mmCIF file of C-alpha atoms in Angstrom:
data_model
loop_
_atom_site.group_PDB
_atom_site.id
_atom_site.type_symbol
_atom_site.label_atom_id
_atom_site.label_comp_id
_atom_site.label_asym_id
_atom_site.label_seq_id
_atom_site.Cartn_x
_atom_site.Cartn_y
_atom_site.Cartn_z
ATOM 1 C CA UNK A 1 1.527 10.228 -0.555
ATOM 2 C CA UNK A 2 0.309 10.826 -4.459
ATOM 3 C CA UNK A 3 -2.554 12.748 -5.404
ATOM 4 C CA UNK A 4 -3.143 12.736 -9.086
ATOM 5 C CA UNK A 5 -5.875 14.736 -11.085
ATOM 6 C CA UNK A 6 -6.938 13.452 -14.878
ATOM 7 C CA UNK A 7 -6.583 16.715 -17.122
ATOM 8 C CA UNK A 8 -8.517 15.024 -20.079
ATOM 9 C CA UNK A 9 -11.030 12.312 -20.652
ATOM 10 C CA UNK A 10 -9.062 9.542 -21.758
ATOM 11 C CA UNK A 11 -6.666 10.136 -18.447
ATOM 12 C CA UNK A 12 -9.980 9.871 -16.506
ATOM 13 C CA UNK A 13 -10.805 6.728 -18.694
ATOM 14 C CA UNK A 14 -7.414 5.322 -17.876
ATOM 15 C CA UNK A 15 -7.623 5.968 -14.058
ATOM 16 C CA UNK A 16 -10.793 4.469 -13.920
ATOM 17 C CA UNK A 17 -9.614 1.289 -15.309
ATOM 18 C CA UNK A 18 -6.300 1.396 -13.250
ATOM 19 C CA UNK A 19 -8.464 1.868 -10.309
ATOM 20 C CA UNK A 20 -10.636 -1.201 -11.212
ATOM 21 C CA UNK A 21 -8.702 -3.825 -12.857
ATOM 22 C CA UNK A 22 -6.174 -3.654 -9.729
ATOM 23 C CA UNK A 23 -9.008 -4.201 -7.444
ATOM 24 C CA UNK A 24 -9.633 -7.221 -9.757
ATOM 25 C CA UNK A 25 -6.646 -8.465 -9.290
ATOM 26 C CA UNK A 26 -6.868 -8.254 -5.812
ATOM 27 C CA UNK A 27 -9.557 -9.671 -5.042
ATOM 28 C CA UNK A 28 -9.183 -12.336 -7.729
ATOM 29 C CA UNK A 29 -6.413 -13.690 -5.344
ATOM 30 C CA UNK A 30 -8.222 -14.778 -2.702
ATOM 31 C CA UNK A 31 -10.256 -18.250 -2.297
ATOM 32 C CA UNK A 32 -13.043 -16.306 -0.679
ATOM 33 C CA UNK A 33 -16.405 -16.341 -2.032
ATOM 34 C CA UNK A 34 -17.002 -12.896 -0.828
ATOM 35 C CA UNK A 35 -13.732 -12.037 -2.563
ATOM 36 C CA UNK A 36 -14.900 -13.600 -6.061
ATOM 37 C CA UNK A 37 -17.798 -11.461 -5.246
ATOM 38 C CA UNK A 38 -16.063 -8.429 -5.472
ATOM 39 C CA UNK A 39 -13.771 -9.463 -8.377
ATOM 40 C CA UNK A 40 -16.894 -9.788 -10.350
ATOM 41 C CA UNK A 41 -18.693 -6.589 -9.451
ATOM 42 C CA UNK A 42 -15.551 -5.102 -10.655
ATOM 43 C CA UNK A 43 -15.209 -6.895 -13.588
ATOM 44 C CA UNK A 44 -18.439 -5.785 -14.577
ATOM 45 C CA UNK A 45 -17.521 -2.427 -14.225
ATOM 46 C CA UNK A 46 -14.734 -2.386 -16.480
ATOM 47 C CA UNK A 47 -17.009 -4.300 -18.912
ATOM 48 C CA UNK A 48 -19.007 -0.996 -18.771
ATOM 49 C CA UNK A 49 -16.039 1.279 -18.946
ATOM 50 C CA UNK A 50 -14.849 -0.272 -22.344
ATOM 51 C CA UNK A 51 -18.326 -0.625 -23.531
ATOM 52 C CA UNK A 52 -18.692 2.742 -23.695
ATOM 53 C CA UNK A 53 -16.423 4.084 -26.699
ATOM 54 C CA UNK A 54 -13.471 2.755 -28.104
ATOM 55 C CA UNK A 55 -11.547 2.440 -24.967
ATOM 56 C CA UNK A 56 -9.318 -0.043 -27.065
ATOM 57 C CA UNK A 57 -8.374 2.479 -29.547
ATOM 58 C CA UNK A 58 -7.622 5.240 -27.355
ATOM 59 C CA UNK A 59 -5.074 2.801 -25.627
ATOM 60 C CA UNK A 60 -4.300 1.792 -28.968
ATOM 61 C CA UNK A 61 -3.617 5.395 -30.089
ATOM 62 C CA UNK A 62 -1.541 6.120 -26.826
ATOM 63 C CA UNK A 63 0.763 3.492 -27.529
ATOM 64 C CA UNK A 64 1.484 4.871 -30.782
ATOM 65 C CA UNK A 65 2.245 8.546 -29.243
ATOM 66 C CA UNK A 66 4.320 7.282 -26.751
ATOM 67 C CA UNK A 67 6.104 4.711 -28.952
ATOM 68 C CA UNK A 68 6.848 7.430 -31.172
ATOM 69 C CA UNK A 69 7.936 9.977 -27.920
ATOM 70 C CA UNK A 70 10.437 7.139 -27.481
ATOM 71 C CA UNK A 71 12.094 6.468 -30.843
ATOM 72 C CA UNK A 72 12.974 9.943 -30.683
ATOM 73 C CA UNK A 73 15.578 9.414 -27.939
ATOM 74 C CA UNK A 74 17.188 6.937 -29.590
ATOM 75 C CA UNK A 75 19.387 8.937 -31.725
ATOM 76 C CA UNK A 76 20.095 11.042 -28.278
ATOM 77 C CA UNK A 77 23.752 10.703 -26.938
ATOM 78 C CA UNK A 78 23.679 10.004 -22.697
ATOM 79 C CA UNK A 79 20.667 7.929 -23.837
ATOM 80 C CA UNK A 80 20.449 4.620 -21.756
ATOM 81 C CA UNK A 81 19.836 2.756 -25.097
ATOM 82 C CA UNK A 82 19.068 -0.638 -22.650
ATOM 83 C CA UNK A 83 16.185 0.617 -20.579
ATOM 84 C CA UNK A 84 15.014 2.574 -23.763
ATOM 85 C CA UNK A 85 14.859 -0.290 -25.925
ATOM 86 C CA UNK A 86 13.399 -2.606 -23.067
ATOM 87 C CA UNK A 87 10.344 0.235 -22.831
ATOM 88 C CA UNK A 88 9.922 0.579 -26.672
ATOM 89 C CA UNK A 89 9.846 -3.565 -26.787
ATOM 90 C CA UNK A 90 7.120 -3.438 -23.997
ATOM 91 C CA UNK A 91 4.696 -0.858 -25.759
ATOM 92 C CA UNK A 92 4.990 -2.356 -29.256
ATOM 93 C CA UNK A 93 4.366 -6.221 -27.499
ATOM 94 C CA UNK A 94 1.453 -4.203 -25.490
ATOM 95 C CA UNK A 95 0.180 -2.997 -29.346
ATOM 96 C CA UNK A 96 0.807 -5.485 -30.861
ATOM 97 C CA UNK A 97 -1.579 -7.401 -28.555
ATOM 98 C CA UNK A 98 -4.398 -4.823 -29.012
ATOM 99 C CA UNK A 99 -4.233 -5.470 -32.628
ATOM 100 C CA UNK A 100 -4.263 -8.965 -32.371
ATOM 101 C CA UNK A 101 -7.751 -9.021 -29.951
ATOM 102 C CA UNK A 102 -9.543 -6.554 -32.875
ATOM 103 C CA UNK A 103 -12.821 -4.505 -32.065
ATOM 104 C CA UNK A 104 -14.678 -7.833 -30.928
ATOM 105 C CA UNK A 105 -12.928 -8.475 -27.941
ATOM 106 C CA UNK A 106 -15.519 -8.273 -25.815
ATOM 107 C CA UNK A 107 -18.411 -10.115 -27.123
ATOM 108 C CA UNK A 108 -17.453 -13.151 -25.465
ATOM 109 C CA UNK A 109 -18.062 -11.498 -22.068
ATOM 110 C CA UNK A 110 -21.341 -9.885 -23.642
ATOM 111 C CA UNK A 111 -23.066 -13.047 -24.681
ATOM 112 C CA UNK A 112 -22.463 -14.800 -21.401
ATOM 113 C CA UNK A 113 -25.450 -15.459 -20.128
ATOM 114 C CA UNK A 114 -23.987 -15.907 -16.383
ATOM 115 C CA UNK A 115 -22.282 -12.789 -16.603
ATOM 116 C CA UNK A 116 -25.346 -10.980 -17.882
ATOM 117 C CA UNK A 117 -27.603 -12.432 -15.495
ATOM 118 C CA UNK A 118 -25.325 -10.939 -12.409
ATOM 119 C CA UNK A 119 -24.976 -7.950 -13.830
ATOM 120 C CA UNK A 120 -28.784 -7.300 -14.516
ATOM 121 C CA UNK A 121 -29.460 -8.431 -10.868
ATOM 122 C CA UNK A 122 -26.512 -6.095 -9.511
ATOM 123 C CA UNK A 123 -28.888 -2.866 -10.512
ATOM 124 C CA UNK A 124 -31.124 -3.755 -7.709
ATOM 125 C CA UNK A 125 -29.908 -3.552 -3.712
ATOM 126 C CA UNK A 126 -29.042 -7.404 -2.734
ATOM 127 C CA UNK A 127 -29.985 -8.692 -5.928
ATOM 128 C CA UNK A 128 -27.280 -11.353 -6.286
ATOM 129 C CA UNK A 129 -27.980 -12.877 -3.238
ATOM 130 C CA UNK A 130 -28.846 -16.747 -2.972
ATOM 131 C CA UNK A 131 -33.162 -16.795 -3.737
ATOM 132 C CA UNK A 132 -32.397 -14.420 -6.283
ATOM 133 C CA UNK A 133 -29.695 -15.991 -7.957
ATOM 134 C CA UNK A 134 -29.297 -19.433 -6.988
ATOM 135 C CA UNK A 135 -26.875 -19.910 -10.012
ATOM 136 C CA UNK A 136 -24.506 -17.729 -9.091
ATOM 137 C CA UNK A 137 -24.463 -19.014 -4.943
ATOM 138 C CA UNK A 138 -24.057 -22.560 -6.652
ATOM 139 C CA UNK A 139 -20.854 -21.401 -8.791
ATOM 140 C CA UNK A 140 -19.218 -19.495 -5.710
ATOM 141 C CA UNK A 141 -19.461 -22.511 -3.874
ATOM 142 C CA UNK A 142 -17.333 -24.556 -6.303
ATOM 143 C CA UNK A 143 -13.890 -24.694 -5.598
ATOM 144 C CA UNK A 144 -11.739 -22.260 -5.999
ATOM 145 C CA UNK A 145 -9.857 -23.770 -8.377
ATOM 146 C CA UNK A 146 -12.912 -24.258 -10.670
ATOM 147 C CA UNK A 147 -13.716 -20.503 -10.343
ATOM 148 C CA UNK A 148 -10.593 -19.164 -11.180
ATOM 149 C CA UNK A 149 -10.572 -20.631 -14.510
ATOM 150 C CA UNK A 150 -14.482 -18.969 -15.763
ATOM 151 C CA UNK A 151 -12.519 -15.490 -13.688
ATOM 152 C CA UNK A 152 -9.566 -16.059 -15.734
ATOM 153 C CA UNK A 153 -11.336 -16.782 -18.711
ATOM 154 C CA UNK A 154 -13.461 -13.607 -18.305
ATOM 155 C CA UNK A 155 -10.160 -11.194 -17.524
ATOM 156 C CA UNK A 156 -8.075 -13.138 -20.152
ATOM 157 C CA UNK A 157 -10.648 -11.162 -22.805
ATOM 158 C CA UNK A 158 -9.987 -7.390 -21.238
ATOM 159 C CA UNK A 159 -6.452 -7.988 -20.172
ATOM 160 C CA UNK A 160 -4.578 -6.670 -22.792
ATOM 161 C CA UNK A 161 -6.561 -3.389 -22.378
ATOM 162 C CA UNK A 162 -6.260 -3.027 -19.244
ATOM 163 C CA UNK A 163 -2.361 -4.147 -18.544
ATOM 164 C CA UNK A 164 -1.725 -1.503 -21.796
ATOM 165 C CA UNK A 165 -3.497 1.352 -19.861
ATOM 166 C CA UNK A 166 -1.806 0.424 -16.873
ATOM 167 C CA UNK A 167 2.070 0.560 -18.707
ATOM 168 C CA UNK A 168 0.716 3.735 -20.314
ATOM 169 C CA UNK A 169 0.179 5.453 -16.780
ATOM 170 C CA UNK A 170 3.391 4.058 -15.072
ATOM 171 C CA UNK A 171 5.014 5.253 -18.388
ATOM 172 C CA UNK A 172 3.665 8.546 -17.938
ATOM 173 C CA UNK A 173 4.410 9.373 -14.404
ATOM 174 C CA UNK A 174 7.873 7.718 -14.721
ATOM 175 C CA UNK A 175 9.000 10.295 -17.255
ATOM 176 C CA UNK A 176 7.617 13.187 -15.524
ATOM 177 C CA UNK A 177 10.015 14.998 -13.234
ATOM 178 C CA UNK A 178 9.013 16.204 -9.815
ATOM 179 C CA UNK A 179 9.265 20.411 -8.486
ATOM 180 C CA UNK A 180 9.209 21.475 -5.221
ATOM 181 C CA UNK A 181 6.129 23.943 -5.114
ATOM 182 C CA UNK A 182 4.665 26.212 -2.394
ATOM 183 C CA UNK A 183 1.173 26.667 -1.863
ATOM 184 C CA UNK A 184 0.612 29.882 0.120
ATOM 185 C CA UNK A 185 -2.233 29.894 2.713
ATOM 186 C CA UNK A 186 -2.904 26.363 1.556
ATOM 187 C CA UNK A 187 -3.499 27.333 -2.127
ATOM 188 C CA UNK A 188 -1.518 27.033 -5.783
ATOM 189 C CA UNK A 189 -2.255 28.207 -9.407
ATOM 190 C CA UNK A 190 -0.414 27.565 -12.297
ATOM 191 C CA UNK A 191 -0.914 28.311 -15.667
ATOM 192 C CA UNK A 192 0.411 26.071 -18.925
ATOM 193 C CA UNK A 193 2.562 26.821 -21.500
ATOM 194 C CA UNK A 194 1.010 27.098 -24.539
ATOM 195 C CA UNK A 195 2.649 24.014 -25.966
ATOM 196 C CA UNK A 196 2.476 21.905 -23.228
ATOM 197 C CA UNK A 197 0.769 18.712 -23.321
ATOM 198 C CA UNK A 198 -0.206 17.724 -19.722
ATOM 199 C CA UNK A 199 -3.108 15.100 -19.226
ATOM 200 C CA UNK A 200 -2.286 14.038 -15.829
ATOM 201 C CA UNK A 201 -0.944 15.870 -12.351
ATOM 202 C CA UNK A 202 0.515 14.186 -9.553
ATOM 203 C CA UNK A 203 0.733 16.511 -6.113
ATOM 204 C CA UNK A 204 2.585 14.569 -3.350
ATOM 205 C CA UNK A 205 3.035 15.273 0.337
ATOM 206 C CA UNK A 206 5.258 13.309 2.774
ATOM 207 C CA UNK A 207 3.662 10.258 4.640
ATOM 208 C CA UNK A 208 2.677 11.935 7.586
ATOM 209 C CA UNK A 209 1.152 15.358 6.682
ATOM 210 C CA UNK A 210 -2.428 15.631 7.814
ATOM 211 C CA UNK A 211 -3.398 17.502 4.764
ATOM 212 C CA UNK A 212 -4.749 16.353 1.378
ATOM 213 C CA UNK A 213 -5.195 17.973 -1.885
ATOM 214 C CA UNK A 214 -8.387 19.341 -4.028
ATOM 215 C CA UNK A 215 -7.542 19.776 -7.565
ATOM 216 C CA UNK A 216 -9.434 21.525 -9.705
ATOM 217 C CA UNK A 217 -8.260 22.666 -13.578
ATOM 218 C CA UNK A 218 -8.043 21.845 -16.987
ATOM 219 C CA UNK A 219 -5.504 21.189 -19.721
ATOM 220 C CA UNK A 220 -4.650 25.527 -19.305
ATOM 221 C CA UNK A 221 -4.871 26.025 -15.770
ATOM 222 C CA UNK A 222 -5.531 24.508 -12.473
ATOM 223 C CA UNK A 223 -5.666 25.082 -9.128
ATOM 224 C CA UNK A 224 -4.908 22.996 -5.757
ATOM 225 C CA UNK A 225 -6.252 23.399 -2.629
ATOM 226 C CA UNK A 226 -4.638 21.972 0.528
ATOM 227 C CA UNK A 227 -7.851 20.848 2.852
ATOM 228 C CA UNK A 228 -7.234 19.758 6.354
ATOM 229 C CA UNK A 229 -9.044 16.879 7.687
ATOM 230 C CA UNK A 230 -9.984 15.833 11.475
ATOM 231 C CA UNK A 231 -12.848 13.838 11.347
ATOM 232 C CA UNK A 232 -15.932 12.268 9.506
ATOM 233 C CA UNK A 233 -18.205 14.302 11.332
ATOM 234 C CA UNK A 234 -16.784 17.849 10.386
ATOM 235 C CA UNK A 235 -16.192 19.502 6.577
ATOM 236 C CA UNK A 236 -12.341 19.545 5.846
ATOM 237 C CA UNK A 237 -11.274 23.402 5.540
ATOM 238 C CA UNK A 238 -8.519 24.454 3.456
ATOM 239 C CA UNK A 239 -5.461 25.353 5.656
ATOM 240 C CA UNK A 240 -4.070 28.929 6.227
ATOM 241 C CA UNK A 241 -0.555 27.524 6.750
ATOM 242 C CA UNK A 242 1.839 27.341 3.798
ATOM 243 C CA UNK A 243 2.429 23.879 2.164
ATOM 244 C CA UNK A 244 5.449 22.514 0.518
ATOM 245 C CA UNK A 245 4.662 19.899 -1.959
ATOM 246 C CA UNK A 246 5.696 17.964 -4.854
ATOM 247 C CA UNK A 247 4.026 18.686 -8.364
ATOM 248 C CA UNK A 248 4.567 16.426 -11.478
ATOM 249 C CA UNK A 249 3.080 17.484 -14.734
ATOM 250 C CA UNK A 250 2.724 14.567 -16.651
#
């Protein structure tokens, strides 16, 4: 199991949209209307997310760091110059793409007045339900043929973002190289190296441990907590046992 803590505020940006836009997919999936439901509370989400900020140049910007973290290697000997090209290719098709939406991308989802309409209704308890928005219960009971081309419509404008982000992460914890760690009495602190650059931790623990982690830290030191859990009814402790772990600095 993977635990994984955001060290800086574009990580948690990232996350976020990870978290979201694979719950879109999900969801987006199924022929359900309770299921296009959800992949449009979600969408709206992410709408927020990258309406706040430049979310698209902060991906864009990442992609350029990483490219460059990349053509480094290739004058490396032992390189595998077939992966490494096949990654570089990815990232510059992934930038390449954010360049060619520009900064307007999403006004097209902004000046839809269906989309707009759910979302102001979705600030109130129940508000999207049928007397309030008979609109909306008319266009989930289309097909769900018909839907999926308005839902793909709507993700085809935030796509690029959000499969970019998504590369970026996978990127990020495929180059970083698991330790074994100890935490003693259920606790572990470690401090940075000066240099380092680490945005994003990843604490695993096998399949069937009982434990979870709370991570709390910045970009110069954190600290995780190994918390036992039993039940919903009673506050997870941290453990007085020690705990063997995985840690990836990313």
């Amino acid at each position: 199991m993977h635990y994984e803590q955001p060290l800086s505020e574009r990580m948690r940006t990232f996350l976020r949209l990870e978290f979201l836009y694979q719950q879109t997919l999900y969801n987006g999936e199924r022929q359900a209307d309770w299921a296009t439901r959800a992949t449009i509370a979600t969408l709206l989400e992410i709408l927020a997310i990258l309406s706040r900020g430049d979310v698209r140049s902060d991906v864009h910007k990442e992609l350029d760091h990483q490219l460059g973290v990349l053509e480094r290697f290739q004058s490396k000997p032992g390189v595998d110059t077939g992966r490494l090209d096949s990654l570089i290719h990815n990232l510059a098709t992934s930038r390449d793409e954010l360049s060619r939406i520009g900064t307007a991308y999403l006004q097209p989802l902004k000046d839809c007045d269906f989309l707009n309409a759910v979302k102001h209704r979705s600030a109130i308890p129940g508000g999207t339900c049928e007397f309030d928005l008979p609109e909306y219960s008319h266009w989930l009971r289309q097909p769900y043929e018909r839907r999926q081309q308005d839902m793909d419509k709507w993700l085809g404008a935030i796509r690029p973002v959000c499969d970019a982000a998504t590369e970026l992460l996978w990127l990020m914890r495929e180059s970083a190289q698991p330790a074994e760690k100890m935490a003693i009495n259920g606790m572990y602190q470690h401090n940075m190296q000066k240099d380092g650059n680490c945005r994003l931790l990843r604490v695993s623990l096998q399949g069937n441990s009982s434990l979870f982690p709370e991570i709390s830290g910045s970009q110069h030191r954190f600290t995780v907590r190994f918390l036992e859990w039993s039940t919903i009814d009673r506050r997870a402790v941290q453990t007085g046992h020690d705990v063997p772990f995985k840690l990836s600095i990313c």
